[in-house]
Amino acid sequence: MADPKAVEYHLSQGHIASWLSYIGRGDLASLVDSMTDLQAVIGLLRDSLAGFSDELTCPHCGFKGRVGDFRLARAPWRFGNYVGRLLVCPRCGGRFRFFYPLRAGLRPFTVPRRAAQGNP
């Protein structure tokens, strides 16, 4: 078991967020940067790291890959019991929203993004 004071120190110094960025999880790093509650950070990491290697299909072109294969277009956000991400397909460049559940019993889902007027 990790020493809670050591984890709090590394969280406050930004070391955990830096490590997440280093391993390619910039989406989680931006969430962890804004959090101060140790238990909330542990819960987020436990739940979110599991979904990074899940299979995902682009709703525009049908490209199949892992969540990590798609580019993150903006910082993730919380949506109820989900973490929302705006992803860009590496094959067609299509953008879509991917919502990954933060608690057991919920399923991930995607929402295609349509270009709004003045927002390509």
Backbone atoms as SQL, in Angstrom:
CREATE TABLE atoms (id INTEGER PRIMARY KEY, chain TEXT, resi INTEGER, resn TEXT, atom TEXT, x REAL, y REAL, z REAL);
INSERT INTO atoms VALUES
  (1, 'A', 1, 'MET', 'N', 0.847, -1.183, 0.000),
  (2, 'A', 1, 'MET', 'CA', 0.000, 0.000, 0.000),
  (3, 'A', 1, 'MET', 'C', 0.888, 1.240, 0.000),
  (4, 'A', 2, 'ALA', 'N', 0.525, 2.221, -0.782),
  (5, 'A', 2, 'ALA', 'CA', 1.302, 3.450, -0.891),
  (6, 'A', 2, 'ALA', 'C', 1.080, 4.348, 0.324),
  (7, 'A', 3, 'ASP', 'N', 2.103, 5.110, 0.643),
  (8, 'A', 3, 'ASP', 'CA', 2.011, 6.064, 1.738),
  (9, 'A', 3, 'ASP', 'C', 1.130, 7.237, 1.289),
  (10, 'A', 4, 'PRO', 'N', 0.006, 7.500, 1.962),
  (11, 'A', 4, 'PRO', 'CA', -0.900, 8.570, 1.534),
  (12, 'A', 4, 'PRO', 'C', -0.243, 9.949, 1.491),
  (13, 'A', 5, 'LYS', 'N', 0.658, 10.220, 2.434),
  (14, 'A', 5, 'LYS', 'CA', 1.326, 11.524, 2.431),
  (15, 'A', 5, 'LYS', 'C', 2.239, 11.673, 1.217),
  (16, 'A', 6, 'ALA', 'N', 2.884, 10.585, 0.823),
  (17, 'A', 6, 'ALA', 'CA', 3.738, 10.632, -0.364),
  (18, 'A', 6, 'ALA', 'C', 2.899, 10.858, -1.618),
  (19, 'A', 7, 'VAL', 'N', 1.764, 10.184, -1.696),
  (20, 'A', 7, 'VAL', 'CA', 0.888, 10.359, -2.858),
  (21, 'A', 7, 'VAL', 'C', 0.355, 11.786, -2.903),
  (22, 'A', 8, 'GLU', 'N', -0.040, 12.328, -1.757),
  (23, 'A', 8, 'GLU', 'CA', -0.521, 13.712, -1.711),
  (24, 'A', 8, 'GLU', 'C', 0.568, 14.684, -2.158),
  (25, 'A', 9, 'TYR', 'N', 1.803, 14.436, -1.734),
  (26, 'A', 9, 'TYR', 'CA', 2.919, 15.293, -2.137),
  (27, 'A', 9, 'TYR', 'C', 3.099, 15.264, -3.650),
  (28, 'A', 10, 'HIS', 'N', 3.148, 14.078, -4.228),
  (29, 'A', 10, 'HIS', 'CA', 3.357, 13.956, -5.670),
  (30, 'A', 10, 'HIS', 'C', 2.181, 14.530, -6.456),
  (31, 'A', 11, 'LEU', 'N', 0.992, 14.424, -5.916),
  (32, 'A', 11, 'LEU', 'CA', -0.179, 15.019, -6.553),
  (33, 'A', 11, 'LEU', 'C', -0.081, 16.539, -6.531),
  (34, 'A', 12, 'SER', 'N', 0.290, 17.106, -5.377),
  (35, 'A', 12, 'SER', 'CA', 0.382, 18.567, -5.256),
  (36, 'A', 12, 'SER', 'C', 1.517, 19.146, -6.092),
  (37, 'A', 13, 'GLN', 'N', 2.582, 18.387, -6.307),
  (38, 'A', 13, 'GLN', 'CA', 3.717, 18.861, -7.095),
  (39, 'A', 13, 'GLN', 'C', 3.530, 18.658, -8.596),
  (40, 'A', 14, 'GLY', 'N', 2.467, 17.956, -8.990),
  (41, 'A', 14, 'GLY', 'CA', 2.207, 17.732, -10.409),
  (42, 'A', 14, 'GLY', 'C', 2.941, 16.545, -10.994),
  (43, 'A', 15, 'HIS', 'N', 3.576, 15.734, -10.156),
  (44, 'A', 15, 'HIS', 'CA', 4.339, 14.593, -10.659),
  (45, 'A', 15, 'HIS', 'C', 3.436, 13.534, -11.287),
  (46, 'A', 16, 'ILE', 'N', 2.272, 13.308, -10.700),
  (47, 'A', 16, 'ILE', 'CA', 1.361, 12.288, -11.232),
  (48, 'A', 16, 'ILE', 'C', 0.830, 12.728, -12.589),
  (49, 'A', 17, 'ALA', 'N', 0.471, 14.007, -12.715),
  (50, 'A', 17, 'ALA', 'CA', -0.006, 14.523, -14.001),
  (51, 'A', 17, 'ALA', 'C', 1.100, 14.456, -15.057),
  (52, 'A', 18, 'SER', 'N', 2.335, 14.756, -14.675),
  (53, 'A', 18, 'SER', 'CA', 3.460, 14.676, -15.620),
  (54, 'A', 18, 'SER', 'C', 3.671, 13.245, -16.091),
  (55, 'A', 19, 'TRP', 'N', 3.575, 12.303, -15.180),
  (56, 'A', 19, 'TRP', 'CA', 3.738, 10.898, -15.547),
  (57, 'A', 19, 'TRP', 'C', 2.629, 10.454, -16.495),
  (58, 'A', 20, 'LEU', 'N', 1.399, 10.860, -16.215),
  (59, 'A', 20, 'LEU', 'CA', 0.291, 10.493, -17.102),
  (60, 'A', 20, 'LEU', 'C', 0.498, 11.064, -18.502),
  (61, 'A', 21, 'SER', 'N', 0.972, 12.299, -18.596),
  (62, 'A', 21, 'SER', 'CA', 1.269, 12.883, -19.913),
  (63, 'A', 21, 'SER', 'C', 2.375, 12.108, -20.607),
  (64, 'A', 22, 'TYR', 'N', 3.383, 11.705, -19.860),
  (65, 'A', 22, 'TYR', 'CA', 4.516, 10.966, -20.413),
  (66, 'A', 22, 'TYR', 'C', 4.085, 9.633, -21.014),
  (67, 'A', 23, 'ILE', 'N', 3.138, 8.947, -20.375),
  (68, 'A', 23, 'ILE', 'CA', 2.703, 7.646, -20.899),
  (69, 'A', 23, 'ILE', 'C', 1.588, 7.786, -21.932),
  (70, 'A', 24, 'GLY', 'N', 1.292, 9.021, -22.344),
  (71, 'A', 24, 'GLY', 'CA', 0.302, 9.230, -23.397),
  (72, 'A', 24, 'GLY', 'C', -1.113, 9.421, -22.910),
  (73, 'A', 25, 'ARG', 'N', -1.290, 9.710, -21.646),
  (74, 'A', 25, 'ARG', 'CA', -2.628, 9.917, -21.094),
  (75, 'A', 25, 'ARG', 'C', -2.826, 11.379, -20.714),
  (76, 'A', 26, 'GLY', 'N', -2.644, 12.268, -21.681),
  (77, 'A', 26, 'GLY', 'CA', -2.841, 13.694, -21.441),
  (78, 'A', 26, 'GLY', 'C', -4.253, 14.032, -21.012),
  (79, 'A', 27, 'ASP', 'N', -5.215, 13.222, -21.462),
  (80, 'A', 27, 'ASP', 'CA', -6.601, 13.459, -21.068),
  (81, 'A', 27, 'ASP', 'C', -6.777, 13.290, -19.563),
  (82, 'A', 28, 'LEU', 'N', -6.186, 12.246, -19.007),
  (83, 'A', 28, 'LEU', 'CA', -6.272, 12.046, -17.557),
  (84, 'A', 28, 'LEU', 'C', -5.425, 13.068, -16.802),
  (85, 'A', 29, 'ALA', 'N', -4.290, 13.443, -17.383),
  (86, 'A', 29, 'ALA', 'CA', -3.418, 14.415, -16.718),
  (87, 'A', 29, 'ALA', 'C', -4.143, 15.736, -16.507),
  (88, 'A', 30, 'SER', 'N', -4.924, 16.168, -17.495),
  (89, 'A', 30, 'SER', 'CA', -5.639, 17.433, -17.339),
  (90, 'A', 30, 'SER', 'C', -6.735, 17.327, -16.282),
  (91, 'A', 31, 'LEU', 'N', -7.339, 16.148, -16.146),
  (92, 'A', 31, 'LEU', 'CA', -8.336, 15.960, -15.086),
  (93, 'A', 31, 'LEU', 'C', -7.677, 15.943, -13.710),
  (94, 'A', 32, 'VAL', 'N', -6.554, 15.248, -13.594),
  (95, 'A', 32, 'VAL', 'CA', -5.867, 15.120, -12.306),
  (96, 'A', 32, 'VAL', 'C', -5.320, 16.466, -11.847),
  (97, 'A', 33, 'ASP', 'N', -4.884, 17.313, -12.789),
  (98, 'A', 33, 'ASP', 'CA', -4.351, 18.630, -12.430),
  (99, 'A', 33, 'ASP', 'C', -5.342, 19.463, -11.631),
  (100, 'A', 34, 'SER', 'N', -6.622, 19.334, -11.956),
  (101, 'A', 34, 'SER', 'CA', -7.629, 20.169, -11.302),
  (102, 'A', 34, 'SER', 'C', -8.204, 19.536, -10.034),
  (103, 'A', 35, 'MET', 'N', -7.762, 18.340, -9.679),
  (104, 'A', 35, 'MET', 'CA', -8.318, 17.641, -8.519),
  (105, 'A', 35, 'MET', 'C', -7.394, 17.765, -7.313),
  (106, 'A', 36, 'THR', 'N', -8.000, 17.853, -6.124),
  (107, 'A', 36, 'THR', 'CA', -7.211, 17.928, -4.895),
  (108, 'A', 36, 'THR', 'C', -7.521, 16.783, -3.937),
  (109, 'A', 37, 'ASP', 'N', -8.655, 16.133, -4.090),
  (110, 'A', 37, 'ASP', 'CA', -9.054, 15.041, -3.203),
  (111, 'A', 37, 'ASP', 'C', -8.352, 13.752, -3.615),
  (112, 'A', 38, 'LEU', 'N', -7.579, 13.185, -2.701),
  (113, 'A', 38, 'LEU', 'CA', -6.784, 11.996, -2.984),
  (114, 'A', 38, 'LEU', 'C', -7.650, 10.809, -3.394),
  (115, 'A', 39, 'GLN', 'N', -8.736, 10.568, -2.685),
  (116, 'A', 39, 'GLN', 'CA', -9.599, 9.428, -3.010),
  (117, 'A', 39, 'GLN', 'C', -10.260, 9.593, -4.376),
  (118, 'A', 40, 'ALA', 'N', -10.609, 10.823, -4.742),
  (119, 'A', 40, 'ALA', 'CA', -11.205, 11.070, -6.058),
  (120, 'A', 40, 'ALA', 'C', -10.197, 10.792, -7.173),
  (121, 'A', 41, 'VAL', 'N', -8.941, 11.168, -6.950),
  (122, 'A', 41, 'VAL', 'CA', -7.892, 10.910, -7.944),
  (123, 'A', 41, 'VAL', 'C', -7.678, 9.410, -8.107),
  (124, 'A', 42, 'ILE', 'N', -7.597, 8.697, -6.999),
  (125, 'A', 42, 'ILE', 'CA', -7.396, 7.244, -7.061),
  (126, 'A', 42, 'ILE', 'C', -8.557, 6.582, -7.787),
  (127, 'A', 43, 'GLY', 'N', -9.771, 7.003, -7.491),
  (128, 'A', 43, 'GLY', 'CA', -10.944, 6.442, -8.164),
  (129, 'A', 43, 'GLY', 'C', -10.941, 6.728, -9.652),
  (130, 'A', 44, 'LEU', 'N', -10.585, 7.956, -10.031),
  (131, 'A', 44, 'LEU', 'CA', -10.545, 8.314, -11.449),
  (132, 'A', 44, 'LEU', 'C', -9.504, 7.490, -12.192),
  (133, 'A', 45, 'LEU', 'N', -8.312, 7.360, -11.622),
  (134, 'A', 45, 'LEU', 'CA', -7.256, 6.592, -12.278),
  (135, 'A', 45, 'LEU', 'C', -7.631, 5.120, -12.405),
  (136, 'A', 46, 'ARG', 'N', -8.191, 4.556, -11.359),
  (137, 'A', 46, 'ARG', 'CA', -8.580, 3.145, -11.383),
  (138, 'A', 46, 'ARG', 'C', -9.614, 2.889, -12.479),
  (139, 'A', 47, 'ASP', 'N', -10.606, 3.752, -12.574),
  (140, 'A', 47, 'ASP', 'CA', -11.685, 3.539, -13.531),
  (141, 'A', 47, 'ASP', 'C', -11.283, 3.902, -14.958),
  (142, 'A', 48, 'SER', 'N', -10.514, 4.961, -15.127),
  (143, 'A', 48, 'SER', 'CA', -10.221, 5.454, -16.469),
  (144, 'A', 48, 'SER', 'C', -9.106, 4.709, -17.179),
  (145, 'A', 49, 'LEU', 'N', -8.107, 4.239, -16.448),
  (146, 'A', 49, 'LEU', 'CA', -7.007, 3.542, -17.111),
  (147, 'A', 49, 'LEU', 'C', -7.471, 2.246, -17.757),
  (148, 'A', 50, 'ALA', 'N', -8.533, 1.655, -17.246),
  (149, 'A', 50, 'ALA', 'CA', -9.037, 0.406, -17.818),
  (150, 'A', 50, 'ALA', 'C', -9.585, 0.612, -19.226),
  (151, 'A', 51, 'GLY', 'N', -10.143, 1.756, -19.523),
  (152, 'A', 51, 'GLY', 'CA', -10.777, 1.973, -20.815),
  (153, 'A', 51, 'GLY', 'C', -9.860, 2.427, -21.925),
  (154, 'A', 52, 'PHE', 'N', -8.600, 2.734, -21.615),
  (155, 'A', 52, 'PHE', 'CA', -7.705, 3.291, -22.625),
  (156, 'A', 52, 'PHE', 'C', -7.384, 2.299, -23.732),
  (157, 'A', 53, 'SER', 'N', -7.358, 1.016, -23.429),
  (158, 'A', 53, 'SER', 'CA', -7.021, 0.020, -24.448),
  (159, 'A', 53, 'SER', 'C', -8.262, -0.661, -25.022),
  (160, 'A', 54, 'ASP', 'N', -9.450, -0.185, -24.665),
  (161, 'A', 54, 'ASP', 'CA', -10.680, -0.756, -25.215),
  (162, 'A', 54, 'ASP', 'C', -10.777, -0.483, -26.710),
  (163, 'A', 55, 'GLU', 'N', -11.446, -1.388, -27.409),
  (164, 'A', 55, 'GLU', 'CA', -11.668, -1.220, -28.845),
  (165, 'A', 55, 'GLU', 'C', -12.747, -0.170, -29.081),
  (166, 'A', 56, 'LEU', 'N', -12.574, 0.594, -30.151),
  (167, 'A', 56, 'LEU', 'CA', -13.491, 1.670, -30.490),
  (168, 'A', 56, 'LEU', 'C', -13.621, 1.730, -32.005),
  (169, 'A', 57, 'THR', 'N', -14.803, 2.065, -32.505),
  (170, 'A', 57, 'THR', 'CA', -15.047, 2.181, -33.939),
  (171, 'A', 57, 'THR', 'C', -15.453, 3.609, -34.261),
  (172, 'A', 58, 'CYS', 'N', -14.833, 4.199, -35.287),
  (173, 'A', 58, 'CYS', 'CA', -15.188, 5.544, -35.727),
  (174, 'A', 58, 'CYS', 'C', -16.597, 5.509, -36.316),
  (175, 'A', 59, 'PRO', 'N', -17.507, 6.372, -35.859),
  (176, 'A', 59, 'PRO', 'CA', -18.862, 6.362, -36.401),
  (177, 'A', 59, 'PRO', 'C', -18.952, 6.930, -37.814),
  (178, 'A', 60, 'HIS', 'N', -17.889, 7.574, -38.301),
  (179, 'A', 60, 'HIS', 'CA', -17.908, 8.172, -39.635),
  (180, 'A', 60, 'HIS', 'C', -17.434, 7.206, -40.721),
  (181, 'A', 61, 'CYS', 'N', -16.306, 6.527, -40.470),
  (182, 'A', 61, 'CYS', 'CA', -15.721, 5.688, -41.526),
  (183, 'A', 61, 'CYS', 'C', -15.612, 4.214, -41.151),
  (184, 'A', 62, 'GLY', 'N', -15.866, 3.866, -39.900),
  (185, 'A', 62, 'GLY', 'CA', -15.794, 2.471, -39.478),
  (186, 'A', 62, 'GLY', 'C', -14.411, 2.003, -39.072),
  (187, 'A', 63, 'PHE', 'N', -13.424, 2.910, -38.993),
  (188, 'A', 63, 'PHE', 'CA', -12.072, 2.544, -38.564),
  (189, 'A', 63, 'PHE', 'C', -12.129, 1.955, -37.164),
  (190, 'A', 64, 'LYS', 'N', -11.485, 0.794, -36.980),
  (191, 'A', 64, 'LYS', 'CA', -11.457, 0.148, -35.671),
  (192, 'A', 64, 'LYS', 'C', -10.058, 0.251, -35.091),
  (193, 'A', 65, 'GLY', 'N', -9.994, 0.659, -33.840),
  (194, 'A', 65, 'GLY', 'CA', -8.722, 0.778, -33.146),
  (195, 'A', 65, 'GLY', 'C', -8.960, 0.929, -31.663),
  (196, 'A', 66, 'ARG', 'N', -7.889, 1.092, -30.942),
  (197, 'A', 66, 'ARG', 'CA', -7.998, 1.319, -29.501),
  (198, 'A', 66, 'ARG', 'C', -8.249, 2.798, -29.245),
  (199, 'A', 67, 'VAL', 'N', -8.767, 3.099, -28.081),
  (200, 'A', 67, 'VAL', 'CA', -9.047, 4.490, -27.730),
  (201, 'A', 67, 'VAL', 'C', -7.775, 5.326, -27.848),
  (202, 'A', 68, 'GLY', 'N', -6.637, 4.761, -27.479),
  (203, 'A', 68, 'GLY', 'CA', -5.371, 5.477, -27.560),
  (204, 'A', 68, 'GLY', 'C', -4.908, 5.781, -28.971),
  (205, 'A', 69, 'ASP', 'N', -5.488, 5.112, -29.986),
  (206, 'A', 69, 'ASP', 'CA', -5.117, 5.374, -31.376),
  (207, 'A', 69, 'ASP', 'C', -5.749, 6.654, -31.910),
  (208, 'A', 70, 'PHE', 'N', -6.814, 7.112, -31.276),
  (209, 'A', 70, 'PHE', 'CA', -7.520, 8.308, -31.716),
  (210, 'A', 70, 'PHE', 'C', -6.924, 9.525, -31.024),
  (211, 'A', 71, 'ARG', 'N', -6.844, 10.642, -31.760),
  (212, 'A', 71, 'ARG', 'CA', -6.257, 11.872, -31.211),
  (213, 'A', 71, 'ARG', 'C', -7.290, 12.613, -30.369),
  (214, 'A', 72, 'LEU', 'N', -6.847, 13.143, -29.251),
  (215, 'A', 72, 'LEU', 'CA', -7.703, 13.925, -28.371),
  (216, 'A', 72, 'LEU', 'C', -7.759, 15.353, -28.904),
  (217, 'A', 73, 'ALA', 'N', -8.967, 15.854, -29.241),
  (218, 'A', 73, 'ALA', 'CA', -9.109, 17.175, -29.842),
  (219, 'A', 73, 'ALA', 'C', -9.230, 18.292, -28.806),
  (220, 'A', 74, 'ARG', 'N', -9.650, 17.974, -27.616),
  (221, 'A', 74, 'ARG', 'CA', -9.751, 18.965, -26.541),
  (222, 'A', 74, 'ARG', 'C', -9.668, 18.255, -25.203),
  (223, 'A', 75, 'ALA', 'N', -9.550, 19.028, -24.162),
  (224, 'A', 75, 'ALA', 'CA', -9.457, 18.447, -22.817),
  (225, 'A', 75, 'ALA', 'C', -10.749, 17.711, -22.476),
  (226, 'A', 76, 'PRO', 'N', -10.649, 16.600, -21.777),
  (227, 'A', 76, 'PRO', 'CA', -11.854, 15.850, -21.405),
  (228, 'A', 76, 'PRO', 'C', -12.692, 16.609, -20.379),
  (229, 'A', 77, 'TRP', 'N', -13.939, 16.220, -20.268),
  (230, 'A', 77, 'TRP', 'CA', -14.852, 16.844, -19.331),
  (231, 'A', 77, 'TRP', 'C', -15.681, 15.764, -18.657),
  (232, 'A', 78, 'ARG', 'N', -16.258, 16.108, -17.527),
  (233, 'A', 78, 'ARG', 'CA', -17.136, 15.176, -16.816),
  (234, 'A', 78, 'ARG', 'C', -18.562, 15.415, -17.256),
  (235, 'A', 79, 'PHE', 'N', -19.282, 14.321, -17.472),
  (236, 'A', 79, 'PHE', 'CA', -20.683, 14.364, -17.877),
  (237, 'A', 79, 'PHE', 'C', -21.417, 13.324, -17.045),
  (238, 'A', 80, 'GLY', 'N', -21.941, 13.746, -15.919),
  (239, 'A', 80, 'GLY', 'CA', -22.605, 12.803, -15.015),
  (240, 'A', 80, 'GLY', 'C', -21.624, 11.756, -14.518),
  (241, 'A', 81, 'ASN', 'N', -21.904, 10.498, -14.799),
  (242, 'A', 81, 'ASN', 'CA', -21.034, 9.389, -14.393),
  (243, 'A', 81, 'ASN', 'C', -20.061, 8.989, -15.496),
  (244, 'A', 82, 'TYR', 'N', -19.798, 9.878, -16.436),
  (245, 'A', 82, 'TYR', 'CA', -18.927, 9.593, -17.571),
  (246, 'A', 82, 'TYR', 'C', -17.823, 10.638, -17.677),
  (247, 'A', 83, 'VAL', 'N', -16.732, 10.249, -18.336),
  (248, 'A', 83, 'VAL', 'CA', -15.713, 11.188, -18.781),
  (249, 'A', 83, 'VAL', 'C', -15.904, 11.317, -20.283),
  (250, 'A', 84, 'GLY', 'N', -16.135, 12.530, -20.748),
  (251, 'A', 84, 'GLY', 'CA', -16.331, 12.770, -22.177),
  (252, 'A', 84, 'GLY', 'C', -15.037, 13.194, -22.834),
  (253, 'A', 85, 'ARG', 'N', -14.824, 12.693, -24.036),
  (254, 'A', 85, 'ARG', 'CA', -13.637, 13.066, -24.806),
  (255, 'A', 85, 'ARG', 'C', -14.067, 13.375, -26.233),
  (256, 'A', 86, 'LEU', 'N', -13.493, 14.419, -26.811),
  (257, 'A', 86, 'LEU', 'CA', -13.697, 14.715, -28.221),
  (258, 'A', 86, 'LEU', 'C', -12.499, 14.128, -28.955),
  (259, 'A', 87, 'LEU', 'N', -12.746, 13.078, -29.741),
  (260, 'A', 87, 'LEU', 'CA', -11.676, 12.351, -30.421),
  (261, 'A', 87, 'LEU', 'C', -11.702, 12.616, -31.914),
  (262, 'A', 88, 'VAL', 'N', -10.535, 12.470, -32.548),
  (263, 'A', 88, 'VAL', 'CA', -10.394, 12.627, -33.991),
  (264, 'A', 88, 'VAL', 'C', -9.886, 11.310, -34.559),
  (265, 'A', 89, 'CYS', 'N', -10.568, 10.818, -35.587),
  (266, 'A', 89, 'CYS', 'CA', -10.196, 9.554, -36.220),
  (267, 'A', 89, 'CYS', 'C', -8.886, 9.718, -36.990),
  (268, 'A', 90, 'PRO', 'N', -7.937, 8.786, -36.850),
  (269, 'A', 90, 'PRO', 'CA', -6.676, 8.899, -37.585),
  (270, 'A', 90, 'PRO', 'C', -6.827, 8.623, -39.077),
  (271, 'A', 91, 'ARG', 'N', -7.900, 7.946, -39.491),
  (272, 'A', 91, 'ARG', 'CA', -8.077, 7.620, -40.901),
  (273, 'A', 91, 'ARG', 'C', -8.837, 8.707, -41.659),
  (274, 'A', 92, 'CYS', 'N', -10.014, 9.104, -41.175),
  (275, 'A', 92, 'CYS', 'CA', -10.842, 10.042, -41.937),
  (276, 'A', 92, 'CYS', 'C', -10.805, 11.462, -41.385),
  (277, 'A', 93, 'GLY', 'N', -10.288, 11.645, -40.175),
  (278, 'A', 93, 'GLY', 'CA', -10.259, 12.973, -39.568),
  (279, 'A', 93, 'GLY', 'C', -11.589, 13.396, -38.968),
  (280, 'A', 94, 'GLY', 'N', -12.567, 12.496, -38.967),
  (281, 'A', 94, 'GLY', 'CA', -13.872, 12.809, -38.394),
  (282, 'A', 94, 'GLY', 'C', -13.796, 12.947, -36.882),
  (283, 'A', 95, 'ARG', 'N', -14.570, 13.879, -36.360),
  (284, 'A', 95, 'ARG', 'CA', -14.601, 14.109, -34.915),
  (285, 'A', 95, 'ARG', 'C', -15.851, 13.476, -34.326),
  (286, 'A', 96, 'PHE', 'N', -15.699, 12.946, -33.130),
  (287, 'A', 96, 'PHE', 'CA', -16.854, 12.397, -32.423),
  (288, 'A', 96, 'PHE', 'C', -16.574, 12.408, -30.933),
  (289, 'A', 97, 'ARG', 'N', -17.654, 12.368, -30.180),
  (290, 'A', 97, 'ARG', 'CA', -17.549, 12.346, -28.725),
  (291, 'A', 97, 'ARG', 'C', -17.583, 10.902, -28.242),
  (292, 'A', 98, 'PHE', 'N', -16.698, 10.593, -27.308),
  (293, 'A', 98, 'PHE', 'CA', -16.647, 9.264, -26.707),
  (294, 'A', 98, 'PHE', 'C', -16.834, 9.437, -25.210),
  (295, 'A', 99, 'PHE', 'N', -17.817, 8.758, -24.663),
  (296, 'A', 99, 'PHE', 'CA', -18.115, 8.848, -23.235),
  (297, 'A', 99, 'PHE', 'C', -17.797, 7.515, -22.581),
  (298, 'A', 100, 'TYR', 'N', -16.879, 7.565, -21.612),
  (299, 'A', 100, 'TYR', 'CA', -16.457, 6.356, -20.912),
  (300, 'A', 100, 'TYR', 'C', -16.980, 6.411, -19.480),
  (301, 'A', 101, 'PRO', 'N', -17.614, 5.336, -18.997),
  (302, 'A', 101, 'PRO', 'CA', -18.218, 5.361, -17.658),
  (303, 'A', 101, 'PRO', 'C', -17.178, 5.370, -16.537),
  (304, 'A', 102, 'LEU', 'N', -17.512, 6.093, -15.482),
  (305, 'A', 102, 'LEU', 'CA', -16.646, 6.145, -14.305),
  (306, 'A', 102, 'LEU', 'C', -17.094, 5.180, -13.222),
  (307, 'A', 103, 'ARG', 'N', -18.206, 4.506, -13.440),
  (308, 'A', 103, 'ARG', 'CA', -18.651, 3.529, -12.440),
  (309, 'A', 103, 'ARG', 'C', -19.141, 2.279, -13.147),
  (310, 'A', 104, 'ALA', 'N', -19.098, 1.188, -12.423),
  (311, 'A', 104, 'ALA', 'CA', -19.480, -0.113, -12.973),
  (312, 'A', 104, 'ALA', 'C', -20.968, -0.139, -13.306),
  (313, 'A', 105, 'GLY', 'N', -21.309, -0.934, -14.305),
  (314, 'A', 105, 'GLY', 'CA', -22.699, -1.102, -14.693),
  (315, 'A', 105, 'GLY', 'C', -23.122, -0.213, -15.841),
  (316, 'A', 106, 'LEU', 'N', -22.299, 0.759, -16.214),
  (317, 'A', 106, 'LEU', 'CA', -22.610, 1.637, -17.338),
  (318, 'A', 106, 'LEU', 'C', -21.768, 1.225, -18.535),
  (319, 'A', 107, 'ARG', 'N', -22.250, 1.559, -19.729),
  (320, 'A', 107, 'ARG', 'CA', -21.533, 1.191, -20.949),
  (321, 'A', 107, 'ARG', 'C', -21.006, 2.437, -21.646),
  (322, 'A', 108, 'PRO', 'N', -19.838, 2.331, -22.280),
  (323, 'A', 108, 'PRO', 'CA', -19.337, 3.472, -23.050),
  (324, 'A', 108, 'PRO', 'C', -20.184, 3.672, -24.303),
  (325, 'A', 109, 'PHE', 'N', -20.225, 4.911, -24.788),
  (326, 'A', 109, 'PHE', 'CA', -20.961, 5.183, -26.021),
  (327, 'A', 109, 'PHE', 'C', -20.307, 6.331, -26.781),
  (328, 'A', 110, 'THR', 'N', -20.606, 6.406, -28.090),
  (329, 'A', 110, 'THR', 'CA', -20.068, 7.462, -28.946),
  (330, 'A', 110, 'THR', 'C', -21.214, 8.283, -29.514),
  (331, 'A', 111, 'VAL', 'N', -20.914, 9.553, -29.813),
  (332, 'A', 111, 'VAL', 'CA', -21.870, 10.458, -30.435),
  (333, 'A', 111, 'VAL', 'C', -21.135, 11.150, -31.571),
  (334, 'A', 112, 'PRO', 'N', -21.574, 10.968, -32.840),
  (335, 'A', 112, 'PRO', 'CA', -20.912, 11.653, -33.948),
  (336, 'A', 112, 'PRO', 'C', -21.069, 13.164, -33.808),
  (337, 'A', 113, 'ARG', 'N', -20.068, 13.889, -34.226),
  (338, 'A', 113, 'ARG', 'CA', -20.129, 15.347, -34.167),
  (339, 'A', 113, 'ARG', 'C', -20.387, 15.885, -35.561),
  (340, 'A', 114, 'ARG', 'N', -21.388, 16.722, -35.653),
  (341, 'A', 114, 'ARG', 'CA', -21.682, 17.384, -36.925),
  (342, 'A', 114, 'ARG', 'C', -21.096, 18.781, -36.874),
  (343, 'A', 115, 'ALA', 'N', -20.588, 19.253, -37.992),
  (344, 'A', 115, 'ALA', 'CA', -20.010, 20.586, -38.044),
  (345, 'A', 115, 'ALA', 'C', -21.125, 21.626, -37.962),
  (346, 'A', 116, 'ALA', 'N', -21.034, 22.510, -36.976),
  (347, 'A', 116, 'ALA', 'CA', -21.996, 23.595, -36.838),
  (348, 'A', 116, 'ALA', 'C', -21.521, 24.776, -37.666),
  (349, 'A', 117, 'GLN', 'N', -22.407, 25.711, -37.899),
  (350, 'A', 117, 'GLN', 'CA', -22.046, 26.876, -38.688),
  (351, 'A', 117, 'GLN', 'C', -20.940, 27.649, -37.974),
  (352, 'A', 118, 'GLY', 'N', -19.823, 27.844, -38.639),
  (353, 'A', 118, 'GLY', 'CA', -18.692, 28.540, -38.054),
  (354, 'A', 118, 'GLY', 'C', -17.836, 27.680, -37.143),
  (355, 'A', 119, 'ASN', 'N', -18.125, 26.377, -37.072),
  (356, 'A', 119, 'ASN', 'CA', -17.366, 25.463, -36.209),
  (357, 'A', 119, 'ASN', 'C', -17.056, 24.200, -37.006),
  (358, 'A', 120, 'PRO', 'N', -15.946, 24.178, -37.743),
  (359, 'A', 120, 'PRO', 'CA', -15.656, 23.021, -38.619),
  (360, 'A', 120, 'PRO', 'C', -15.386, 21.744, -37.875);
